[in-house]
């Protein structure tokens, strides 16, 4: 849509996509082809009232922009951290990163204020929907997305549909446990792949090595204002630091074993890694699958996502798929 | 069927159920209500030819018996160890316990010889089907069966249907891995729940303790001809042997963590434990879920199966459900 050479009505159909993360609140206009036509970003407010108000005002701003761009907005899709009942459009539990965000009906106020249909799902599930419509998951019946960012999340597609589970808690892949003891996890358990392999876990280990003065090797420095992070750990490993290498080896093994467990449970034909650490983990995960998966599941393809905005695109895909299902 | 007071035609409808295990080959007549009306058992032959021949002769014997009992046989359901393509009725890979049983088309020869429709699935999946039709899984949309016997197997029901996965390898629950190292498993990997918690794993540990002369406590004996087994280990723990207790604690924890991983992947509302060790593990699994599962998945019910013949009943259920779907 929105360019002179397009004349078909279908191509002017667009979605408003809302992404509620621990840090930012983002609203975008996304075209039927998965192009982010316009994006608005604000810090995610700390209270329910401010947050709802900001969602509505950013959406109204985006709708005005859509009119200017000659896009027809079919509805609003919301991706949020936490556990979501997508049938009712309700956030059941929030993650620790978003305050005042449990038992929140998102559909009613947004739909009422904007006069548009509203769909909501959690960020991991939205990432899987994005892959299905716009990414490596196109046309794939059974696949899994594992997002390795600050935390670890994911989504599972079976027979072309998301698995939500009996309490909308399926695909909590970060809390697959690969050690009977192992590091403590934010969820209260231990040995979760999030506690071994997430950005926060790598940062924890980087800090531990830095406190022991064994992180930095020749040619590396951390200035005082800079937070020690996963990047320093990966850098140190590349520079030959054996302790950093050992930490990353364990992190890759843990993530790989977690993914082997997914293979032995739902047996997908494709695993898509996304998030900031995806590229880094692709090789280690493939190696662990080769060593530890049942031979009949080993043909699974493991790839790194090439979507830039999985949460926004997934939020948009709910609108683009479900709204047009109703209309046509 | 088969009793004087039943007059409705539906109740004379029955299935032939075939169960191919590592030791025995069994054929049964199973009524629409899940009653095993007659059962034939033979040792499972070691070669493909003998096995197919015995399946056919036992089925013919059962059909003759069904006529005598005034049952109408709708078809043949086969439960077998190994990986199965149920669409084609083909055993893709066998378990190590059944020789010459890979790439075997079961449907064509059985259907051709008996002039009956034939369905095939693996034993774990059949156990889940049995629970769905006749057991605790009746009317439950999303549940999982975990069978703890000599090995560990299982089946997953989502939206009332089995999950088979992209290469018919879903629900290989015994090879969920809960340790990055851990005991070696028959599958070639390590840390699998089968290597921690199966009957064979407990027997391995019982033998190890017995070899070190620390298994038996006052009031226990193993005579020379007897194999040391899981039973002795459980007995020793009940008699207060701390080493036996520690082994069982680890086994229960491992199984529990494996099941937590299933909860965080497909989020069932019910977990049914079956197999000889089910009763023993019910408590430990519930405890581990209480400690280690995400709070939103903890409401899952964990029960022990009360079906006596899950494999045979599951094999029969394919016939009773699918044959009548076609006919009516
Ligand atoms: Ca998820
Ligand atoms: Ca199975
Ligand atoms: Zn966790
Ligand atoms: Zn294994």
JSON list of N, CA and C in Angstrom, two decimals, chain B residues 82-146:
[
{"chain": "B", "resi": 82, "resn": "UNK", "atom": "N", "xyz": [8.17, -49.07, 18.80]},
{"chain": "B", "resi": 82, "resn": "UNK", "atom": "CA", "xyz": [8.84, -48.47, 17.65]},
{"chain": "B", "resi": 82, "resn": "UNK", "atom": "C", "xyz": [8.09, -47.28, 17.11]},
{"chain": "B", "resi": 83, "resn": "UNK", "atom": "N", "xyz": [8.64, -46.72, 16.03]},
{"chain": "B", "resi": 83, "resn": "UNK", "atom": "CA", "xyz": [8.07, -45.51, 15.43]},
{"chain": "B", "resi": 83, "resn": "UNK", "atom": "C", "xyz": [7.16, -45.93, 14.29]},
{"chain": "B", "resi": 84, "resn": "UNK", "atom": "N", "xyz": [5.97, -45.38, 14.26]},
{"chain": "B", "resi": 84, "resn": "UNK", "atom": "CA", "xyz": [4.94, -45.83, 13.32]},
{"chain": "B", "resi": 84, "resn": "UNK", "atom": "C", "xyz": [4.41, -44.66, 12.50]},
{"chain": "B", "resi": 85, "resn": "UNK", "atom": "N", "xyz": [4.19, -44.89, 11.21]},
{"chain": "B", "resi": 85, "resn": "UNK", "atom": "CA", "xyz": [3.42, -43.96, 10.38]},
{"chain": "B", "resi": 85, "resn": "UNK", "atom": "C", "xyz": [1.99, -44.48, 10.35]},
{"chain": "B", "resi": 86, "resn": "UNK", "atom": "N", "xyz": [1.10, -43.88, 11.15]},
{"chain": "B", "resi": 86, "resn": "UNK", "atom": "CA", "xyz": [-0.25, -44.42, 11.27]},
{"chain": "B", "resi": 86, "resn": "UNK", "atom": "C", "xyz": [-1.10, -44.17, 10.03]},
{"chain": "B", "resi": 87, "resn": "UNK", "atom": "N", "xyz": [-0.72, -43.15, 9.23]},
{"chain": "B", "resi": 87, "resn": "UNK", "atom": "CA", "xyz": [-1.47, -42.91, 8.01]},
{"chain": "B", "resi": 87, "resn": "UNK", "atom": "C", "xyz": [-1.32, -44.08, 7.04]},
{"chain": "B", "resi": 88, "resn": "UNK", "atom": "N", "xyz": [-0.11, -44.61, 6.96]},
{"chain": "B", "resi": 88, "resn": "UNK", "atom": "CA", "xyz": [0.13, -45.71, 6.03]},
{"chain": "B", "resi": 88, "resn": "UNK", "atom": "C", "xyz": [0.08, -47.07, 6.71]},
{"chain": "B", "resi": 89, "resn": "UNK", "atom": "N", "xyz": [0.03, -47.11, 8.04]},
{"chain": "B", "resi": 89, "resn": "UNK", "atom": "CA", "xyz": [0.04, -48.40, 8.73]},
{"chain": "B", "resi": 89, "resn": "UNK", "atom": "C", "xyz": [1.39, -49.09, 8.64]},
{"chain": "B", "resi": 90, "resn": "UNK", "atom": "N", "xyz": [2.46, -48.29, 8.70]},
{"chain": "B", "resi": 90, "resn": "UNK", "atom": "CA", "xyz": [3.82, -48.82, 8.51]},
{"chain": "B", "resi": 90, "resn": "UNK", "atom": "C", "xyz": [4.66, -48.60, 9.77]},
{"chain": "B", "resi": 91, "resn": "UNK", "atom": "N", "xyz": [5.37, -49.64, 10.20]},
{"chain": "B", "resi": 91, "resn": "UNK", "atom": "CA", "xyz": [6.35, -49.50, 11.28]},
{"chain": "B", "resi": 91, "resn": "UNK", "atom": "C", "xyz": [7.65, -48.99, 10.65]},
{"chain": "B", "resi": 92, "resn": "UNK", "atom": "N", "xyz": [8.06, -47.77, 11.00]},
{"chain": "B", "resi": 92, "resn": "UNK", "atom": "CA", "xyz": [9.23, -47.16, 10.37]},
{"chain": "B", "resi": 92, "resn": "UNK", "atom": "C", "xyz": [10.54, -47.69, 10.98]},
{"chain": "B", "resi": 93, "resn": "UNK", "atom": "N", "xyz": [10.63, -47.61, 12.31]},
{"chain": "B", "resi": 93, "resn": "UNK", "atom": "CA", "xyz": [11.81, -48.12, 13.02]},
{"chain": "B", "resi": 93, "resn": "UNK", "atom": "C", "xyz": [11.31, -48.96, 14.17]},
{"chain": "B", "resi": 94, "resn": "UNK", "atom": "N", "xyz": [12.02, -50.03, 14.46]},
{"chain": "B", "resi": 94, "resn": "UNK", "atom": "CA", "xyz": [11.62, -50.82, 15.63]},
{"chain": "B", "resi": 94, "resn": "UNK", "atom": "C", "xyz": [12.40, -50.35, 16.84]},
{"chain": "B", "resi": 95, "resn": "UNK", "atom": "N", "xyz": [11.94, -50.73, 18.02]},
{"chain": "B", "resi": 95, "resn": "UNK", "atom": "CA", "xyz": [12.77, -50.61, 19.21]},
{"chain": "B", "resi": 95, "resn": "UNK", "atom": "C", "xyz": [13.77, -51.76, 19.14]},
{"chain": "B", "resi": 96, "resn": "UNK", "atom": "N", "xyz": [14.79, -51.67, 19.99]},
{"chain": "B", "resi": 96, "resn": "UNK", "atom": "CA", "xyz": [15.79, -52.74, 20.02]},
{"chain": "B", "resi": 96, "resn": "UNK", "atom": "C", "xyz": [15.19, -54.07, 20.44]},
{"chain": "B", "resi": 97, "resn": "UNK", "atom": "N", "xyz": [14.04, -54.01, 21.11]},
{"chain": "B", "resi": 97, "resn": "UNK", "atom": "CA", "xyz": [13.44, -55.23, 21.67]},
{"chain": "B", "resi": 97, "resn": "UNK", "atom": "C", "xyz": [12.74, -56.08, 20.63]},
{"chain": "B", "resi": 98, "resn": "UNK", "atom": "N", "xyz": [12.47, -55.54, 19.44]},
{"chain": "B", "resi": 98, "resn": "UNK", "atom": "CA", "xyz": [11.78, -56.32, 18.41]},
{"chain": "B", "resi": 98, "resn": "UNK", "atom": "C", "xyz": [12.65, -56.37, 17.16]},
{"chain": "B", "resi": 99, "resn": "UNK", "atom": "N", "xyz": [13.13, -57.56, 16.80]},
{"chain": "B", "resi": 99, "resn": "UNK", "atom": "CA", "xyz": [14.00, -57.72, 15.63]},
{"chain": "B", "resi": 99, "resn": "UNK", "atom": "C", "xyz": [13.22, -57.63, 14.32]},
{"chain": "B", "resi": 100, "resn": "UNK", "atom": "N", "xyz": [13.95, -57.32, 13.26]},
{"chain": "B", "resi": 100, "resn": "UNK", "atom": "CA", "xyz": [13.38, -57.35, 11.90]},
{"chain": "B", "resi": 100, "resn": "UNK", "atom": "C", "xyz": [12.03, -56.63, 11.85]},
{"chain": "B", "resi": 101, "resn": "UNK", "atom": "N", "xyz": [12.01, -55.40, 12.28]},
{"chain": "B", "resi": 101, "resn": "UNK", "atom": "CA", "xyz": [10.71, -54.73, 12.41]},
{"chain": "B", "resi": 101, "resn": "UNK", "atom": "C", "xyz": [10.83, -53.26, 12.03]},
{"chain": "B", "resi": 102, "resn": "UNK", "atom": "N", "xyz": [11.61, -53.00, 10.96]},
{"chain": "B", "resi": 102, "resn": "UNK", "atom": "CA", "xyz": [11.76, -51.62, 10.46]},
{"chain": "B", "resi": 102, "resn": "UNK", "atom": "C", "xyz": [11.32, -51.57, 9.00]},
{"chain": "B", "resi": 103, "resn": "UNK", "atom": "N", "xyz": [10.62, -50.52, 8.65]},
{"chain": "B", "resi": 103, "resn": "UNK", "atom": "CA", "xyz": [10.11, -50.40, 7.29]},
{"chain": "B", "resi": 103, "resn": "UNK", "atom": "C", "xyz": [9.10, -51.49, 6.96]},
{"chain": "B", "resi": 104, "resn": "UNK", "atom": "N", "xyz": [8.26, -51.85, 7.94]},
{"chain": "B", "resi": 104, "resn": "UNK", "atom": "CA", "xyz": [7.32, -52.96, 7.76]},
{"chain": "B", "resi": 104, "resn": "UNK", "atom": "C", "xyz": [5.91, -52.43, 7.53]},
{"chain": "B", "resi": 105, "resn": "UNK", "atom": "N", "xyz": [5.36, -52.70, 6.36]},
{"chain": "B", "resi": 105, "resn": "UNK", "atom": "CA", "xyz": [3.97, -52.37, 6.09]},
{"chain": "B", "resi": 105, "resn": "UNK", "atom": "C", "xyz": [3.11, -53.42, 6.78]},
{"chain": "B", "resi": 106, "resn": "UNK", "atom": "N", "xyz": [2.41, -53.01, 7.82]},
{"chain": "B", "resi": 106, "resn": "UNK", "atom": "CA", "xyz": [1.54, -53.95, 8.52]},
{"chain": "B", "resi": 106, "resn": "UNK", "atom": "C", "xyz": [0.13, -53.96, 7.94]},
{"chain": "B", "resi": 107, "resn": "UNK", "atom": "N", "xyz": [-0.28, -52.82, 7.43]},
{"chain": "B", "resi": 107, "resn": "UNK", "atom": "CA", "xyz": [-1.68, -52.72, 6.99]},
{"chain": "B", "resi": 107, "resn": "UNK", "atom": "C", "xyz": [-1.97, -53.65, 5.82]},
{"chain": "B", "resi": 108, "resn": "UNK", "atom": "N", "xyz": [-1.13, -53.59, 4.80]},
{"chain": "B", "resi": 108, "resn": "UNK", "atom": "CA", "xyz": [-1.45, -54.33, 3.57]},
{"chain": "B", "resi": 108, "resn": "UNK", "atom": "C", "xyz": [-1.60, -55.84, 3.81]},
{"chain": "B", "resi": 109, "resn": "UNK", "atom": "N", "xyz": [-0.59, -56.51, 4.40]},
{"chain": "B", "resi": 109, "resn": "UNK", "atom": "CA", "xyz": [-0.75, -57.96, 4.55]},
{"chain": "B", "resi": 109, "resn": "UNK", "atom": "C", "xyz": [-1.88, -58.36, 5.49]},
{"chain": "B", "resi": 110, "resn": "UNK", "atom": "N", "xyz": [-2.05, -57.63, 6.57]},
{"chain": "B", "resi": 110, "resn": "UNK", "atom": "CA", "xyz": [-3.10, -58.02, 7.54]},
{"chain": "B", "resi": 110, "resn": "UNK", "atom": "C", "xyz": [-4.48, -57.76, 6.95]},
{"chain": "B", "resi": 111, "resn": "UNK", "atom": "N", "xyz": [-4.63, -56.59, 6.34]},
{"chain": "B", "resi": 111, "resn": "UNK", "atom": "CA", "xyz": [-5.91, -56.24, 5.75]},
{"chain": "B", "resi": 111, "resn": "UNK", "atom": "C", "xyz": [-6.26, -57.20, 4.62]},
{"chain": "B", "resi": 112, "resn": "UNK", "atom": "N", "xyz": [-5.25, -57.54, 3.83]},
{"chain": "B", "resi": 112, "resn": "UNK", "atom": "CA", "xyz": [-5.46, -58.42, 2.68]},
{"chain": "B", "resi": 112, "resn": "UNK", "atom": "C", "xyz": [-5.86, -59.82, 3.13]},
{"chain": "B", "resi": 113, "resn": "UNK", "atom": "N", "xyz": [-5.19, -60.32, 4.16]},
{"chain": "B", "resi": 113, "resn": "UNK", "atom": "CA", "xyz": [-5.47, -61.69, 4.60]},
{"chain": "B", "resi": 113, "resn": "UNK", "atom": "C", "xyz": [-6.79, -61.79, 5.35]},
{"chain": "B", "resi": 114, "resn": "UNK", "atom": "N", "xyz": [-7.17, -60.74, 6.07]},
{"chain": "B", "resi": 114, "resn": "UNK", "atom": "CA", "xyz": [-8.34, -60.85, 6.95]},
{"chain": "B", "resi": 114, "resn": "UNK", "atom": "C", "xyz": [-9.57, -60.11, 6.40]},
{"chain": "B", "resi": 115, "resn": "UNK", "atom": "N", "xyz": [-9.39, -59.38, 5.32]},
{"chain": "B", "resi": 115, "resn": "UNK", "atom": "CA", "xyz": [-10.48, -58.59, 4.76]},
{"chain": "B", "resi": 115, "resn": "UNK", "atom": "C", "xyz": [-11.10, -57.67, 5.79]},
{"chain": "B", "resi": 116, "resn": "UNK", "atom": "N", "xyz": [-10.23, -57.02, 6.54]},
{"chain": "B", "resi": 116, "resn": "UNK", "atom": "CA", "xyz": [-10.69, -56.06, 7.55]},
{"chain": "B", "resi": 116, "resn": "UNK", "atom": "C", "xyz": [-9.82, -54.81, 7.47]},
{"chain": "B", "resi": 117, "resn": "UNK", "atom": "N", "xyz": [-10.37, -53.65, 7.80]},
{"chain": "B", "resi": 117, "resn": "UNK", "atom": "CA", "xyz": [-9.52, -52.46, 7.87]},
{"chain": "B", "resi": 117, "resn": "UNK", "atom": "C", "xyz": [-8.54, -52.57, 9.05]},
{"chain": "B", "resi": 118, "resn": "UNK", "atom": "N", "xyz": [-7.34, -51.98, 8.85]},
{"chain": "B", "resi": 118, "resn": "UNK", "atom": "CA", "xyz": [-6.27, -52.12, 9.84]},
{"chain": "B", "resi": 118, "resn": "UNK", "atom": "C", "xyz": [-5.73, -50.74, 10.22]},
{"chain": "B", "resi": 119, "resn": "UNK", "atom": "N", "xyz": [-5.56, -50.51, 11.52]},
{"chain": "B", "resi": 119, "resn": "UNK", "atom": "CA", "xyz": [-4.91, -49.29, 12.01]},
{"chain": "B", "resi": 119, "resn": "UNK", "atom": "C", "xyz": [-3.72, -49.67, 12.87]},
{"chain": "B", "resi": 120, "resn": "UNK", "atom": "N", "xyz": [-2.67, -48.86, 12.79]},
{"chain": "B", "resi": 120, "resn": "UNK", "atom": "CA", "xyz": [-1.45, -49.15, 13.54]},
{"chain": "B", "resi": 120, "resn": "UNK", "atom": "C", "xyz": [-0.96, -47.87, 14.21]},
{"chain": "B", "resi": 121, "resn": "UNK", "atom": "N", "xyz": [-0.50, -47.97, 15.45]},
{"chain": "B", "resi": 121, "resn": "UNK", "atom": "CA", "xyz": [0.22, -46.84, 16.07]},
{"chain": "B", "resi": 121, "resn": "UNK", "atom": "C", "xyz": [1.18, -47.41, 17.11]},
{"chain": "B", "resi": 122, "resn": "UNK", "atom": "N", "xyz": [2.05, -46.55, 17.63]},
{"chain": "B", "resi": 122, "resn": "UNK", "atom": "CA", "xyz": [2.99, -47.09, 18.60]},
{"chain": "B", "resi": 122, "resn": "UNK", "atom": "C", "xyz": [2.36, -47.23, 19.98]},
{"chain": "B", "resi": 123, "resn": "UNK", "atom": "N", "xyz": [3.01, -47.99, 20.85]},
{"chain": "B", "resi": 123, "resn": "UNK", "atom": "CA", "xyz": [2.39, -48.37, 22.12]},
{"chain": "B", "resi": 123, "resn": "UNK", "atom": "C", "xyz": [2.09, -47.17, 23.02]},
{"chain": "B", "resi": 124, "resn": "UNK", "atom": "N", "xyz": [2.99, -46.19, 23.02]},
{"chain": "B", "resi": 124, "resn": "UNK", "atom": "CA", "xyz": [2.75, -45.00, 23.84]},
{"chain": "B", "resi": 124, "resn": "UNK", "atom": "C", "xyz": [1.52, -44.24, 23.36]},
{"chain": "B", "resi": 125, "resn": "UNK", "atom": "N", "xyz": [1.42, -44.09, 22.04]},
{"chain": "B", "resi": 125, "resn": "UNK", "atom": "CA", "xyz": [0.27, -43.39, 21.50]},
{"chain": "B", "resi": 125, "resn": "UNK", "atom": "C", "xyz": [-1.01, -44.18, 21.74]},
{"chain": "B", "resi": 126, "resn": "UNK", "atom": "N", "xyz": [-0.92, -45.52, 21.61]},
{"chain": "B", "resi": 126, "resn": "UNK", "atom": "CA", "xyz": [-2.11, -46.35, 21.88]},
{"chain": "B", "resi": 126, "resn": "UNK", "atom": "C", "xyz": [-2.55, -46.20, 23.34]},
{"chain": "B", "resi": 127, "resn": "UNK", "atom": "N", "xyz": [-1.58, -46.12, 24.25]},
{"chain": "B", "resi": 127, "resn": "UNK", "atom": "CA", "xyz": [-1.95, -45.95, 25.66]},
{"chain": "B", "resi": 127, "resn": "UNK", "atom": "C", "xyz": [-2.71, -44.65, 25.86]},
{"chain": "B", "resi": 128, "resn": "UNK", "atom": "N", "xyz": [-2.29, -43.58, 25.16]},
{"chain": "B", "resi": 128, "resn": "UNK", "atom": "CA", "xyz": [-3.00, -42.30, 25.27]},
{"chain": "B", "resi": 128, "resn": "UNK", "atom": "C", "xyz": [-4.42, -42.43, 24.70]},
{"chain": "B", "resi": 129, "resn": "UNK", "atom": "N", "xyz": [-4.55, -43.12, 23.56]},
{"chain": "B", "resi": 129, "resn": "UNK", "atom": "CA", "xyz": [-5.88, -43.32, 22.97]},
{"chain": "B", "resi": 129, "resn": "UNK", "atom": "C", "xyz": [-6.78, -44.12, 23.91]},
{"chain": "B", "resi": 130, "resn": "UNK", "atom": "N", "xyz": [-6.20, -45.10, 24.59]},
{"chain": "B", "resi": 130, "resn": "UNK", "atom": "CA", "xyz": [-6.97, -45.91, 25.53]},
{"chain": "B", "resi": 130, "resn": "UNK", "atom": "C", "xyz": [-7.50, -45.04, 26.67]},
{"chain": "B", "resi": 131, "resn": "UNK", "atom": "N", "xyz": [-6.66, -44.14, 27.19]},
{"chain": "B", "resi": 131, "resn": "UNK", "atom": "CA", "xyz": [-7.11, -43.25, 28.27]},
{"chain": "B", "resi": 131, "resn": "UNK", "atom": "C", "xyz": [-8.22, -42.32, 27.77]},
{"chain": "B", "resi": 132, "resn": "UNK", "atom": "N", "xyz": [-8.07, -41.88, 26.53]},
{"chain": "B", "resi": 132, "resn": "UNK", "atom": "CA", "xyz": [-9.05, -40.95, 25.96]},
{"chain": "B", "resi": 132, "resn": "UNK", "atom": "C", "xyz": [-10.43, -41.63, 25.82]},
{"chain": "B", "resi": 133, "resn": "UNK", "atom": "N", "xyz": [-10.43, -42.88, 25.40]},
{"chain": "B", "resi": 133, "resn": "UNK", "atom": "CA", "xyz": [-11.71, -43.53, 25.18]},
{"chain": "B", "resi": 133, "resn": "UNK", "atom": "C", "xyz": [-12.26, -44.20, 26.44]},
{"chain": "B", "resi": 134, "resn": "UNK", "atom": "N", "xyz": [-11.37, -44.78, 27.24]},
{"chain": "B", "resi": 134, "resn": "UNK", "atom": "CA", "xyz": [-11.87, -45.62, 28.34]},
{"chain": "B", "resi": 134, "resn": "UNK", "atom": "C", "xyz": [-11.36, -45.20, 29.72]},
{"chain": "B", "resi": 135, "resn": "UNK", "atom": "N", "xyz": [-10.41, -44.27, 29.79]},
{"chain": "B", "resi": 135, "resn": "UNK", "atom": "CA", "xyz": [-9.76, -44.00, 31.08]},
{"chain": "B", "resi": 135, "resn": "UNK", "atom": "C", "xyz": [-9.96, -42.57, 31.56]},
{"chain": "B", "resi": 136, "resn": "UNK", "atom": "N", "xyz": [-8.96, -42.09, 32.31]},
{"chain": "B", "resi": 136, "resn": "UNK", "atom": "CA", "xyz": [-9.05, -40.76, 32.91]},
{"chain": "B", "resi": 136, "resn": "UNK", "atom": "C", "xyz": [-9.09, -39.65, 31.86]},
{"chain": "B", "resi": 137, "resn": "UNK", "atom": "N", "xyz": [-8.70, -39.93, 30.64]},
{"chain": "B", "resi": 137, "resn": "UNK", "atom": "CA", "xyz": [-8.64, -38.90, 29.61]},
{"chain": "B", "resi": 137, "resn": "UNK", "atom": "C", "xyz": [-9.96, -38.66, 28.90]},
{"chain": "B", "resi": 138, "resn": "UNK", "atom": "N", "xyz": [-11.01, -39.39, 29.30]},
{"chain": "B", "resi": 138, "resn": "UNK", "atom": "CA", "xyz": [-12.32, -39.23, 28.66]},
{"chain": "B", "resi": 138, "resn": "UNK", "atom": "C", "xyz": [-12.78, -37.79, 28.73]},
{"chain": "B", "resi": 139, "resn": "UNK", "atom": "N", "xyz": [-13.03, -37.18, 27.59]},
{"chain": "B", "resi": 139, "resn": "UNK", "atom": "CA", "xyz": [-13.55, -35.81, 27.57]},
{"chain": "B", "resi": 139, "resn": "UNK", "atom": "C", "xyz": [-12.52, -34.73, 27.88]},
{"chain": "B", "resi": 140, "resn": "UNK", "atom": "N", "xyz": [-11.24, -35.11, 28.05]},
{"chain": "B", "resi": 140, "resn": "UNK", "atom": "CA", "xyz": [-10.20, -34.12, 28.35]},
{"chain": "B", "resi": 140, "resn": "UNK", "atom": "C", "xyz": [-9.52, -33.70, 27.04]},
{"chain": "B", "resi": 141, "resn": "UNK", "atom": "N", "xyz": [-9.53, -32.41, 26.76]},
{"chain": "B", "resi": 141, "resn": "UNK", "atom": "CA", "xyz": [-8.99, -31.88, 25.51]},
{"chain": "B", "resi": 141, "resn": "UNK", "atom": "C", "xyz": [-7.48, -32.07, 25.36]},
{"chain": "B", "resi": 142, "resn": "UNK", "atom": "N", "xyz": [-6.75, -31.72, 26.44]},
{"chain": "B", "resi": 142, "resn": "UNK", "atom": "CA", "xyz": [-5.28, -31.73, 26.39]},
{"chain": "B", "resi": 142, "resn": "UNK", "atom": "C", "xyz": [-4.74, -32.54, 27.55]},
{"chain": "B", "resi": 143, "resn": "UNK", "atom": "N", "xyz": [-4.22, -33.73, 27.24]},
{"chain": "B", "resi": 143, "resn": "UNK", "atom": "CA", "xyz": [-3.57, -34.48, 28.31]},
{"chain": "B", "resi": 143, "resn": "UNK", "atom": "C", "xyz": [-2.40, -35.27, 27.76]},
{"chain": "B", "resi": 144, "resn": "UNK", "atom": "N", "xyz": [-1.61, -35.80, 28.70]},
{"chain": "B", "resi": 144, "resn": "UNK", "atom": "CA", "xyz": [-0.40, -36.53, 28.36]},
{"chain": "B", "resi": 144, "resn": "UNK", "atom": "C", "xyz": [-0.39, -37.82, 29.16]},
{"chain": "B", "resi": 145, "resn": "UNK", "atom": "N", "xyz": [0.02, -38.92, 28.53]},
{"chain": "B", "resi": 145, "resn": "UNK", "atom": "CA", "xyz": [0.23, -40.17, 29.24]},
{"chain": "B", "resi": 145, "resn": "UNK", "atom": "C", "xyz": [1.72, -40.46, 29.28]},
{"chain": "B", "resi": 146, "resn": "UNK", "atom": "N", "xyz": [2.22, -40.78, 30.45]},
{"chain": "B", "resi": 146, "resn": "UNK", "atom": "CA", "xyz": [3.62, -41.18, 30.59]},
{"chain": "B", "resi": 146, "resn": "UNK", "atom": "C", "xyz": [3.65, -42.59, 31.16]}
]
